[in-house]
Amino acid sequence: MSPTDFSPRTRPIGVGQLRAFEAVARHLNFRAASEELALTQSAVTRQIQALEGEVGVSLFLRHTRAVELTAAGAQLLQAVLPSLERLDSAVRQVRRSAGRKSVAISTWASFASMWLIPRLEAFQSQHPDIDIRIDASDALVDLDTADVDLVLRYTQASSVPAHAVHLFDEQLTPVVSPWLLKNRPLQRAEDLAHFTLIEANEAQHSQPMTWLTWRHWLDVYRLRKLEPKRWLYFGYAYQIAQAALAGQGVALTRMPLVADSLRSGDLIEVLPGMRLDSPMAYWLIAAPHSHARPEVQAFCEWLTGQAAQTRQAISKDR
């Protein structure tokens, strides 16, 4: 189809045409797009031809076995993708408001398993009519388009929006299972040389995460030459805590995440006078399309109350 075959129009473009365009652009294959959309290949082809007629330019270069986006097609795709995402998000919100009340939360796995999930029963007892969905992922989400109401994040203050709610700060501290100390005491920092030291593996390879390392802690407290019995590395905070609970060594842990284990006595803070402040903090961020819903407000109110308890737990005896 040549440029002279097009006669641009000004009427609104059909959403069906945009769906077909997005699918073909993503697959760069008409057959794969037609299978995804449950349409015949000829129907998808007609949708694309109609869209090209509407905009007045070719959107794809057709080759024998493949297609590729033209410059105009690439430009249109940048507008179509977020538009369809917002449309889908709005439809999900409408469907949700017409059915059961629910709150969708995005956070990372360690925070979900170590802090949020153990507390959820209290919220569910107070609000049995509200469903909770937790998506545990380290991936950042676009709150304008994602199917998420609230985000719980672990980051620096400079990285969160102005409306973010500060939950609590963080300190790092050495903890250990009490039974590991039955045969060998740990009363001074120098005694760490007789134990396995457990820490985050990621911190070894990421400069911004060096404050999570034992080496940083040892440097701060002028113990640079100390060498432990052995090192034990894990990729996730909940794995570090689990290893400490199992008596596999002394873990450098994040206070907010082990506060419950310290309160129950399952873990012991062996050097309470040697905590180390972290530049990171924990934040609650509400999606613009969700913050006014009563169920979301109820969850935020409950969550900030739980955060206040954690702040109190990790600040005492400081």
PDB file of C-alpha atoms in Angstrom, residues 45-315:
ATOM      1  CA  THR A  45      -4.929  -7.628   8.552  1.00  0.00           C
ATOM      2  CA  ARG A  46      -8.109  -5.678   7.831  1.00  0.00           C
ATOM      3  CA  GLN A  47      -7.877  -3.989  11.247  1.00  0.00           C
ATOM      4  CA  ILE A  48      -4.319  -2.849  10.517  1.00  0.00           C
ATOM      5  CA  GLN A  49      -5.223  -1.666   7.019  1.00  0.00           C
ATOM      6  CA  ALA A  50      -8.164   0.286   8.427  1.00  0.00           C
ATOM      7  CA  LEU A  51      -5.924   1.885  11.068  1.00  0.00           C
ATOM      8  CA  GLU A  52      -3.347   2.842   8.441  1.00  0.00           C
ATOM      9  CA  GLY A  53      -6.158   4.378   6.442  1.00  0.00           C
ATOM     10  CA  GLU A  54      -7.243   6.389   9.471  1.00  0.00           C
ATOM     11  CA  VAL A  55      -3.787   7.757  10.316  1.00  0.00           C
ATOM     12  CA  GLY A  56      -2.716   8.194   6.717  1.00  0.00           C
ATOM     13  CA  VAL A  57       0.650   6.371   6.748  1.00  0.00           C
ATOM     14  CA  SER A  58       2.026   2.830   6.712  1.00  0.00           C
ATOM     15  CA  LEU A  59       2.634   1.469  10.189  1.00  0.00           C
ATOM     16  CA  PHE A  60       4.420  -1.750   9.184  1.00  0.00           C
ATOM     17  CA  LEU A  61       6.888  -2.818   6.547  1.00  0.00           C
ATOM     18  CA  ARG A  62       5.662  -6.135   5.160  1.00  0.00           C
ATOM     19  CA  HIS A  63       8.349  -8.660   4.305  1.00  0.00           C
ATOM     20  CA  THR A  64       7.939 -12.195   3.019  1.00  0.00           C
ATOM     21  CA  ARG A  65       8.211 -13.881   6.412  1.00  0.00           C
ATOM     22  CA  ALA A  66       8.076 -11.013   8.876  1.00  0.00           C
ATOM     23  CA  VAL A  67       6.943  -7.464   9.492  1.00  0.00           C
ATOM     24  CA  GLU A  68       8.625  -4.524  11.176  1.00  0.00           C
ATOM     25  CA  LEU A  69       7.425  -1.201  12.489  1.00  0.00           C
ATOM     26  CA  THR A  70       7.928   1.922  10.437  1.00  0.00           C
ATOM     27  CA  ALA A  71       9.070   5.080  12.173  1.00  0.00           C
ATOM     28  CA  ALA A  72       5.442   6.203  12.284  1.00  0.00           C
ATOM     29  CA  GLY A  73       4.413   2.836  13.713  1.00  0.00           C
ATOM     30  CA  ALA A  74       7.011   3.081  16.465  1.00  0.00           C
ATOM     31  CA  GLN A  75       5.800   6.580  17.305  1.00  0.00           C
ATOM     32  CA  LEU A  76       2.183   5.448  17.494  1.00  0.00           C
ATOM     33  CA  LEU A  77       3.108   2.435  19.636  1.00  0.00           C
ATOM     34  CA  GLN A  78       4.615   4.716  22.295  1.00  0.00           C
ATOM     35  CA  ALA A  79       1.211   6.352  22.696  1.00  0.00           C
ATOM     36  CA  VAL A  80      -0.889   3.212  22.325  1.00  0.00           C
ATOM     37  CA  LEU A  81       0.836   1.102  25.000  1.00  0.00           C
ATOM     38  CA  PRO A  82       0.220   3.396  28.016  1.00  0.00           C
ATOM     39  CA  SER A  83      -3.249   4.259  26.729  1.00  0.00           C
ATOM     40  CA  LEU A  84      -4.332   0.619  26.588  1.00  0.00           C
ATOM     41  CA  GLU A  85      -2.757  -0.042  29.986  1.00  0.00           C
ATOM     42  CA  ARG A  86      -4.726   2.834  31.525  1.00  0.00           C
ATOM     43  CA  LEU A  87      -7.908   1.628  29.861  1.00  0.00           C
ATOM     44  CA  ASP A  88      -7.426  -1.898  31.164  1.00  0.00           C
ATOM     45  CA  SER A  89      -6.638  -0.567  34.629  1.00  0.00           C
ATOM     46  CA  ALA A  90      -9.799   1.532  34.649  1.00  0.00           C
ATOM     47  CA  VAL A  91     -11.896  -1.458  33.604  1.00  0.00           C
ATOM     48  CA  ARG A  92     -10.384  -3.545  36.394  1.00  0.00           C
ATOM     49  CA  GLN A  93     -11.191  -0.804  38.888  1.00  0.00           C
ATOM     50  CA  VAL A  94     -14.804  -0.616  37.692  1.00  0.00           C
ATOM     51  CA  ARG A  95     -15.186  -4.382  37.905  1.00  0.00           C
ATOM     52  CA  ARG A  96     -13.666  -4.395  41.369  1.00  0.00           C
ATOM     53  CA  SER A  97     -15.938  -1.643  42.658  1.00  0.00           C
ATOM     54  CA  ALA A  98     -18.945  -3.584  41.397  1.00  0.00           C
ATOM     55  CA  GLY A  99     -17.926  -6.726  43.276  1.00  0.00           C
ATOM     56  CA  ARG A 100     -16.214  -7.564  46.557  1.00  0.00           C
ATOM     57  CA  LYS A 101     -14.083  -4.966  48.270  1.00  0.00           C
ATOM     58  CA  SER A 102     -10.385  -5.707  47.926  1.00  0.00           C
ATOM     59  CA  VAL A 103      -6.951  -4.141  48.346  1.00  0.00           C
ATOM     60  CA  ALA A 104      -4.008  -5.076  46.099  1.00  0.00           C
ATOM     61  CA  ILE A 105      -0.541  -4.550  47.569  1.00  0.00           C
ATOM     62  CA  SER A 106       2.847  -4.720  45.875  1.00  0.00           C
ATOM     63  CA  THR A 107       5.923  -5.313  48.018  1.00  0.00           C
ATOM     64  CA  TRP A 108       9.054  -7.453  48.055  1.00  0.00           C
ATOM     65  CA  ALA A 109       9.189 -11.056  49.232  1.00  0.00           C
ATOM     66  CA  SER A 110      11.192 -10.630  52.441  1.00  0.00           C
ATOM     67  CA  PHE A 111       9.017  -7.784  53.725  1.00  0.00           C
ATOM     68  CA  ALA A 112       5.858  -9.696  52.859  1.00  0.00           C
ATOM     69  CA  SER A 113       6.930 -12.903  54.617  1.00  0.00           C
ATOM     70  CA  MET A 114       8.717 -11.369  57.629  1.00  0.00           C
ATOM     71  CA  TRP A 115       6.603  -8.307  58.465  1.00  0.00           C
ATOM     72  CA  LEU A 116       3.325  -7.998  56.566  1.00  0.00           C
ATOM     73  CA  ILE A 117       1.876 -11.517  56.403  1.00  0.00           C
ATOM     74  CA  PRO A 118       2.317 -12.316  60.129  1.00  0.00           C
ATOM     75  CA  ARG A 119       0.206  -9.224  60.923  1.00  0.00           C
ATOM     76  CA  LEU A 120      -2.550  -9.685  58.342  1.00  0.00           C
ATOM     77  CA  GLU A 121      -4.776 -11.814  60.544  1.00  0.00           C
ATOM     78  CA  ALA A 122      -5.406  -8.795  62.769  1.00  0.00           C
ATOM     79  CA  PHE A 123      -6.624  -6.737  59.810  1.00  0.00           C
ATOM     80  CA  GLN A 124      -8.779  -9.562  58.493  1.00  0.00           C
ATOM     81  CA  SER A 125     -10.383  -9.966  61.920  1.00  0.00           C
ATOM     82  CA  GLN A 126     -11.290  -6.274  61.937  1.00  0.00           C
ATOM     83  CA  HIS A 127     -12.379  -6.195  58.266  1.00  0.00           C
ATOM     84  CA  PRO A 128     -13.647  -9.639  57.241  1.00  0.00           C
ATOM     85  CA  ASP A 129     -15.379  -8.178  54.175  1.00  0.00           C
ATOM     86  CA  ILE A 130     -12.140  -6.901  52.563  1.00  0.00           C
ATOM     87  CA  ASP A 131     -10.056  -9.233  50.402  1.00  0.00           C
ATOM     88  CA  ILE A 132      -6.285  -8.784  50.313  1.00  0.00           C
ATOM     89  CA  ARG A 133      -3.999  -9.570  47.380  1.00  0.00           C
ATOM     90  CA  ILE A 134      -0.229  -9.397  47.815  1.00  0.00           C
ATOM     91  CA  ASP A 135       2.103  -9.320  44.810  1.00  0.00           C
ATOM     92  CA  ALA A 136       5.618 -10.004  46.079  1.00  0.00           C
ATOM     93  CA  SER A 137       8.121  -8.652  43.580  1.00  0.00           C
ATOM     94  CA  ASP A 138      11.214  -6.452  43.498  1.00  0.00           C
ATOM     95  CA  ALA A 139      10.049  -4.915  40.225  1.00  0.00           C
ATOM     96  CA  LEU A 140       8.930  -1.287  40.327  1.00  0.00           C
ATOM     97  CA  VAL A 141       5.342  -0.665  39.271  1.00  0.00           C
ATOM     98  CA  ASP A 142       3.695   2.266  37.557  1.00  0.00           C
ATOM     99  CA  LEU A 143       0.950   3.274  39.983  1.00  0.00           C
ATOM    100  CA  ASP A 144      -0.882   5.171  37.266  1.00  0.00           C
ATOM    101  CA  THR A 145      -1.497   2.012  35.242  1.00  0.00           C
ATOM    102  CA  ALA A 146      -0.734  -1.074  37.350  1.00  0.00           C
ATOM    103  CA  ASP A 147      -3.472  -3.162  38.943  1.00  0.00           C
ATOM    104  CA  VAL A 148      -2.174  -2.241  42.405  1.00  0.00           C
ATOM    105  CA  ASP A 149      -3.642  -0.055  45.153  1.00  0.00           C
ATOM    106  CA  LEU A 150      -0.681   0.243  47.514  1.00  0.00           C
ATOM    107  CA  VAL A 151       3.068  -0.156  47.255  1.00  0.00           C
ATOM    108  CA  LEU A 152       5.356  -0.911  50.195  1.00  0.00           C
ATOM    109  CA  ARG A 153       8.931  -0.048  49.358  1.00  0.00           C
ATOM    110  CA  TYR A 154      12.394  -0.120  50.903  1.00  0.00           C
ATOM    111  CA  THR A 155      14.425   2.812  49.627  1.00  0.00           C
ATOM    112  CA  GLN A 156      15.926   6.196  50.421  1.00  0.00           C
ATOM    113  CA  ALA A 157      13.775   9.262  51.033  1.00  0.00           C
ATOM    114  CA  SER A 158      14.990  10.881  47.822  1.00  0.00           C
ATOM    115  CA  SER A 159      13.474   8.049  45.761  1.00  0.00           C
ATOM    116  CA  VAL A 160       9.841   8.255  46.892  1.00  0.00           C
ATOM    117  CA  PRO A 161       7.088  10.672  45.820  1.00  0.00           C
ATOM    118  CA  ALA A 162       6.021  13.541  48.062  1.00  0.00           C
ATOM    119  CA  HIS A 163       2.811  11.787  49.149  1.00  0.00           C
ATOM    120  CA  ALA A 164       4.643   8.665  50.382  1.00  0.00           C
ATOM    121  CA  VAL A 165       4.044   7.775  54.041  1.00  0.00           C
ATOM    122  CA  HIS A 166       7.134   7.019  56.105  1.00  0.00           C
ATOM    123  CA  LEU A 167       6.617   3.785  58.062  1.00  0.00           C
ATOM    124  CA  PHE A 168       9.919   3.352  59.904  1.00  0.00           C
ATOM    125  CA  ASP A 169      13.658   3.741  59.586  1.00  0.00           C
ATOM    126  CA  GLU A 170      16.154   0.933  59.760  1.00  0.00           C
ATOM    127  CA  GLN A 171      19.098  -0.159  61.859  1.00  0.00           C
ATOM    128  CA  LEU A 172      21.343  -3.146  61.293  1.00  0.00           C
ATOM    129  CA  THR A 173      22.260  -5.333  64.235  1.00  0.00           C
ATOM    130  CA  PRO A 174      23.931  -8.719  64.912  1.00  0.00           C
ATOM    131  CA  VAL A 175      21.480 -11.422  66.013  1.00  0.00           C
ATOM    132  CA  VAL A 176      21.844 -15.079  66.884  1.00  0.00           C
ATOM    133  CA  SER A 177      19.803 -18.060  68.023  1.00  0.00           C
ATOM    134  CA  PRO A 178      20.061 -18.409  71.829  1.00  0.00           C
ATOM    135  CA  TRP A 179      21.017 -22.077  71.679  1.00  0.00           C
ATOM    136  CA  LEU A 180      24.089 -21.255  69.579  1.00  0.00           C
ATOM    137  CA  LEU A 181      25.462 -19.370  72.603  1.00  0.00           C
ATOM    138  CA  LYS A 182      25.168 -22.287  75.015  1.00  0.00           C
ATOM    139  CA  ASN A 183      28.697 -23.539  74.362  1.00  0.00           C
ATOM    140  CA  ARG A 184      30.406 -20.253  73.477  1.00  0.00           C
ATOM    141  CA  PRO A 185      29.529 -16.790  74.777  1.00  0.00           C
ATOM    142  CA  LEU A 186      29.364 -13.705  72.564  1.00  0.00           C
ATOM    143  CA  GLN A 187      29.819 -10.731  74.854  1.00  0.00           C
ATOM    144  CA  ARG A 188      32.262  -8.540  72.909  1.00  0.00           C
ATOM    145  CA  ALA A 189      32.523  -7.719  69.226  1.00  0.00           C
ATOM    146  CA  GLU A 190      35.899  -9.486  69.136  1.00  0.00           C
ATOM    147  CA  ASP A 191      34.096 -12.756  69.973  1.00  0.00           C
ATOM    148  CA  LEU A 192      32.580 -12.706  66.462  1.00  0.00           C
ATOM    149  CA  ALA A 193      35.839 -14.277  65.244  1.00  0.00           C
ATOM    150  CA  HIS A 194      34.659 -17.597  66.717  1.00  0.00           C
ATOM    151  CA  PHE A 195      31.400 -17.680  64.755  1.00  0.00           C
ATOM    152  CA  THR A 196      30.105 -17.985  61.200  1.00  0.00           C
ATOM    153  CA  LEU A 197      28.933 -14.583  59.959  1.00  0.00           C
ATOM    154  CA  ILE A 198      25.797 -14.446  57.792  1.00  0.00           C
ATOM    155  CA  GLU A 199      24.986 -11.588  55.432  1.00  0.00           C
ATOM    156  CA  ALA A 200      23.366 -10.555  52.152  1.00  0.00           C
ATOM    157  CA  ASN A 201      25.065 -11.893  49.053  1.00  0.00           C
ATOM    158  CA  GLU A 202      23.830  -8.976  46.923  1.00  0.00           C
ATOM    159  CA  ALA A 203      25.670  -6.533  49.139  1.00  0.00           C
ATOM    160  CA  GLN A 204      28.988  -8.014  48.027  1.00  0.00           C
ATOM    161  CA  HIS A 205      28.373  -7.009  44.426  1.00  0.00           C
ATOM    162  CA  SER A 206      26.436  -3.748  44.714  1.00  0.00           C
ATOM    163  CA  GLN A 207      28.166  -0.586  45.860  1.00  0.00           C
ATOM    164  CA  PRO A 208      24.903   1.102  46.997  1.00  0.00           C
ATOM    165  CA  MET A 209      24.200  -1.866  49.292  1.00  0.00           C
ATOM    166  CA  THR A 210      27.530  -1.967  51.117  1.00  0.00           C
ATOM    167  CA  TRP A 211      25.942  -0.794  54.376  1.00  0.00           C
ATOM    168  CA  LEU A 212      24.372  -4.278  54.619  1.00  0.00           C
ATOM    169  CA  THR A 213      27.771  -5.993  54.829  1.00  0.00           C
ATOM    170  CA  TRP A 214      29.621  -7.218  57.868  1.00  0.00           C
ATOM    171  CA  ARG A 215      32.772  -5.569  56.485  1.00  0.00           C
ATOM    172  CA  HIS A 216      31.084  -2.168  56.646  1.00  0.00           C
ATOM    173  CA  TRP A 217      29.880  -2.870  60.191  1.00  0.00           C
ATOM    174  CA  LEU A 218      33.362  -4.041  61.217  1.00  0.00           C
ATOM    175  CA  ASP A 219      34.960  -0.970  59.630  1.00  0.00           C
ATOM    176  CA  VAL A 220      32.638   1.382  61.501  1.00  0.00           C
ATOM    177  CA  TYR A 221      33.507  -0.250  64.806  1.00  0.00           C
ATOM    178  CA  ARG A 222      37.242  -0.400  64.015  1.00  0.00           C
ATOM    179  CA  LEU A 223      37.471  -4.160  63.694  1.00  0.00           C
ATOM    180  CA  ARG A 224      38.827  -4.272  60.150  1.00  0.00           C
ATOM    181  CA  LYS A 225      41.212  -7.158  60.855  1.00  0.00           C
ATOM    182  CA  LEU A 226      38.613  -9.464  62.354  1.00  0.00           C
ATOM    183  CA  GLU A 227      38.135 -12.694  60.403  1.00  0.00           C
ATOM    184  CA  PRO A 228      35.230 -14.998  61.269  1.00  0.00           C
ATOM    185  CA  LYS A 229      35.217 -18.767  61.440  1.00  0.00           C
ATOM    186  CA  ARG A 230      33.541 -18.758  58.015  1.00  0.00           C
ATOM    187  CA  TRP A 231      31.166 -16.683  55.845  1.00  0.00           C
ATOM    188  CA  LEU A 232      27.625 -17.621  54.839  1.00  0.00           C
ATOM    189  CA  TYR A 233      25.799 -15.630  52.157  1.00  0.00           C
ATOM    190  CA  PHE A 234      22.132 -15.557  51.148  1.00  0.00           C
ATOM    191  CA  GLY A 235      20.196 -13.653  48.510  1.00  0.00           C
ATOM    192  CA  TYR A 236      17.176 -12.608  50.579  1.00  0.00           C
ATOM    193  CA  ALA A 237      16.642 -11.072  54.006  1.00  0.00           C
ATOM    194  CA  TYR A 238      14.213 -13.810  55.062  1.00  0.00           C
ATOM    195  CA  GLN A 239      16.859 -16.445  54.233  1.00  0.00           C
ATOM    196  CA  ILE A 240      19.395 -14.631  56.409  1.00  0.00           C
ATOM    197  CA  ALA A 241      16.935 -14.563  59.307  1.00  0.00           C
ATOM    198  CA  GLN A 242      16.032 -18.217  58.781  1.00  0.00           C
ATOM    199  CA  ALA A 243      19.693 -19.228  58.874  1.00  0.00           C
ATOM    200  CA  ALA A 244      20.117 -17.335  62.141  1.00  0.00           C
ATOM    201  CA  LEU A 245      16.999 -18.981  63.603  1.00  0.00           C
ATOM    202  CA  ALA A 246      18.454 -22.357  62.616  1.00  0.00           C
ATOM    203  CA  GLY A 247      21.635 -21.575  64.544  1.00  0.00           C
ATOM    204  CA  GLN A 248      23.908 -21.448  61.514  1.00  0.00           C
ATOM    205  CA  GLY A 249      25.745 -18.324  62.634  1.00  0.00           C
ATOM    206  CA  VAL A 250      25.490 -14.666  63.590  1.00  0.00           C
ATOM    207  CA  ALA A 251      23.424 -12.654  61.124  1.00  0.00           C
ATOM    208  CA  LEU A 252      23.648  -8.957  60.379  1.00  0.00           C
ATOM    209  CA  THR A 253      19.933  -8.254  60.094  1.00  0.00           C
ATOM    210  CA  ARG A 254      17.519  -5.402  59.499  1.00  0.00           C
ATOM    211  CA  MET A 255      15.891  -4.538  62.827  1.00  0.00           C
ATOM    212  CA  PRO A 256      12.324  -3.949  61.540  1.00  0.00           C
ATOM    213  CA  LEU A 257      12.258  -7.388  59.931  1.00  0.00           C
ATOM    214  CA  VAL A 258      13.445  -9.336  63.004  1.00  0.00           C
ATOM    215  CA  ALA A 259      11.728  -7.284  65.731  1.00  0.00           C
ATOM    216  CA  ASP A 260       9.085  -9.994  66.228  1.00  0.00           C
ATOM    217  CA  SER A 261      11.711 -12.734  66.564  1.00  0.00           C
ATOM    218  CA  LEU A 262      13.628 -10.628  69.077  1.00  0.00           C
ATOM    219  CA  ARG A 263      10.489  -9.974  71.094  1.00  0.00           C
ATOM    220  CA  SER A 264       9.624 -13.690  71.198  1.00  0.00           C
ATOM    221  CA  GLY A 265      13.178 -14.661  72.162  1.00  0.00           C
ATOM    222  CA  ASP A 266      13.727 -16.795  69.066  1.00  0.00           C
ATOM    223  CA  LEU A 267      16.642 -14.478  68.249  1.00  0.00           C
ATOM    224  CA  ILE A 268      18.908 -12.488  70.551  1.00  0.00           C
ATOM    225  CA  GLU A 269      20.462  -9.117  69.769  1.00  0.00           C
ATOM    226  CA  VAL A 270      23.964  -9.911  70.984  1.00  0.00           C
ATOM    227  CA  LEU A 271      25.530  -6.447  70.759  1.00  0.00           C
ATOM    228  CA  PRO A 272      22.622  -4.015  71.301  1.00  0.00           C
ATOM    229  CA  GLY A 273      24.935  -1.073  71.851  1.00  0.00           C
ATOM    230  CA  MET A 274      26.454  -1.528  68.398  1.00  0.00           C
ATOM    231  CA  ARG A 275      23.523  -1.018  66.053  1.00  0.00           C
ATOM    232  CA  LEU A 276      24.255   0.706  62.765  1.00  0.00           C
ATOM    233  CA  ASP A 277      21.877   3.213  61.156  1.00  0.00           C
ATOM    234  CA  SER A 278      20.959   2.527  57.544  1.00  0.00           C
ATOM    235  CA  PRO A 279      20.273   5.185  54.890  1.00  0.00           C
ATOM    236  CA  MET A 280      17.200   3.193  53.868  1.00  0.00           C
ATOM    237  CA  ALA A 281      13.648   3.385  55.183  1.00  0.00           C
ATOM    238  CA  TYR A 282      10.275   1.729  54.630  1.00  0.00           C
ATOM    239  CA  TRP A 283       7.481   3.560  52.824  1.00  0.00           C
ATOM    240  CA  LEU A 284       3.792   3.266  51.987  1.00  0.00           C
ATOM    241  CA  ILE A 285       2.672   4.701  48.635  1.00  0.00           C
ATOM    242  CA  ALA A 286      -0.956   4.762  47.492  1.00  0.00           C
ATOM    243  CA  ALA A 287      -1.990   4.678  43.846  1.00  0.00           C
ATOM    244  CA  PRO A 288      -3.768   7.861  42.666  1.00  0.00           C
ATOM    245  CA  HIS A 289      -6.806   5.885  41.525  1.00  0.00           C
ATOM    246  CA  SER A 290      -7.150   4.022  44.843  1.00  0.00           C
ATOM    247  CA  HIS A 291      -6.394   6.268  47.814  1.00  0.00           C
ATOM    248  CA  ALA A 292      -9.981   7.524  48.183  1.00  0.00           C
ATOM    249  CA  ARG A 293     -11.577   4.060  48.394  1.00  0.00           C
ATOM    250  CA  PRO A 294     -12.776   3.274  51.955  1.00  0.00           C
ATOM    251  CA  GLU A 295     -11.191  -0.181  52.013  1.00  0.00           C
ATOM    252  CA  VAL A 296      -7.818   1.234  50.956  1.00  0.00           C
ATOM    253  CA  GLN A 297      -8.053   3.964  53.586  1.00  0.00           C
ATOM    254  CA  ALA A 298      -8.900   1.338  56.204  1.00  0.00           C
ATOM    255  CA  PHE A 299      -5.871  -0.730  55.272  1.00  0.00           C
ATOM    256  CA  CYS A 300      -3.583   2.331  55.305  1.00  0.00           C
ATOM    257  CA  GLU A 301      -4.846   3.328  58.749  1.00  0.00           C
ATOM    258  CA  TRP A 302      -4.268  -0.177  60.077  1.00  0.00           C
ATOM    259  CA  LEU A 303      -0.841  -0.402  58.447  1.00  0.00           C
ATOM    260  CA  THR A 304       0.393   2.881  59.899  1.00  0.00           C
ATOM    261  CA  GLY A 305      -0.727   1.677  63.319  1.00  0.00           C
ATOM    262  CA  GLN A 306       1.307  -1.498  62.895  1.00  0.00           C
ATOM    263  CA  ALA A 307       4.273   0.585  61.763  1.00  0.00           C
ATOM    264  CA  ALA A 308       4.048   2.690  64.919  1.00  0.00           C
ATOM    265  CA  GLN A 309       4.337  -0.481  66.987  1.00  0.00           C
ATOM    266  CA  THR A 310       7.419  -1.509  65.035  1.00  0.00           C
ATOM    267  CA  ARG A 311       8.998   1.923  65.521  1.00  0.00           C
ATOM    268  CA  GLN A 312       8.471   1.577  69.246  1.00  0.00           C
ATOM    269  CA  ALA A 313       9.859  -1.972  69.302  1.00  0.00           C
ATOM    270  CA  ILE A 314      13.096  -1.128  67.489  1.00  0.00           C
ATOM    271  CA  SER A 315      13.715   2.158  69.292  1.00  0.00           C
TER     272      SER A 315
END
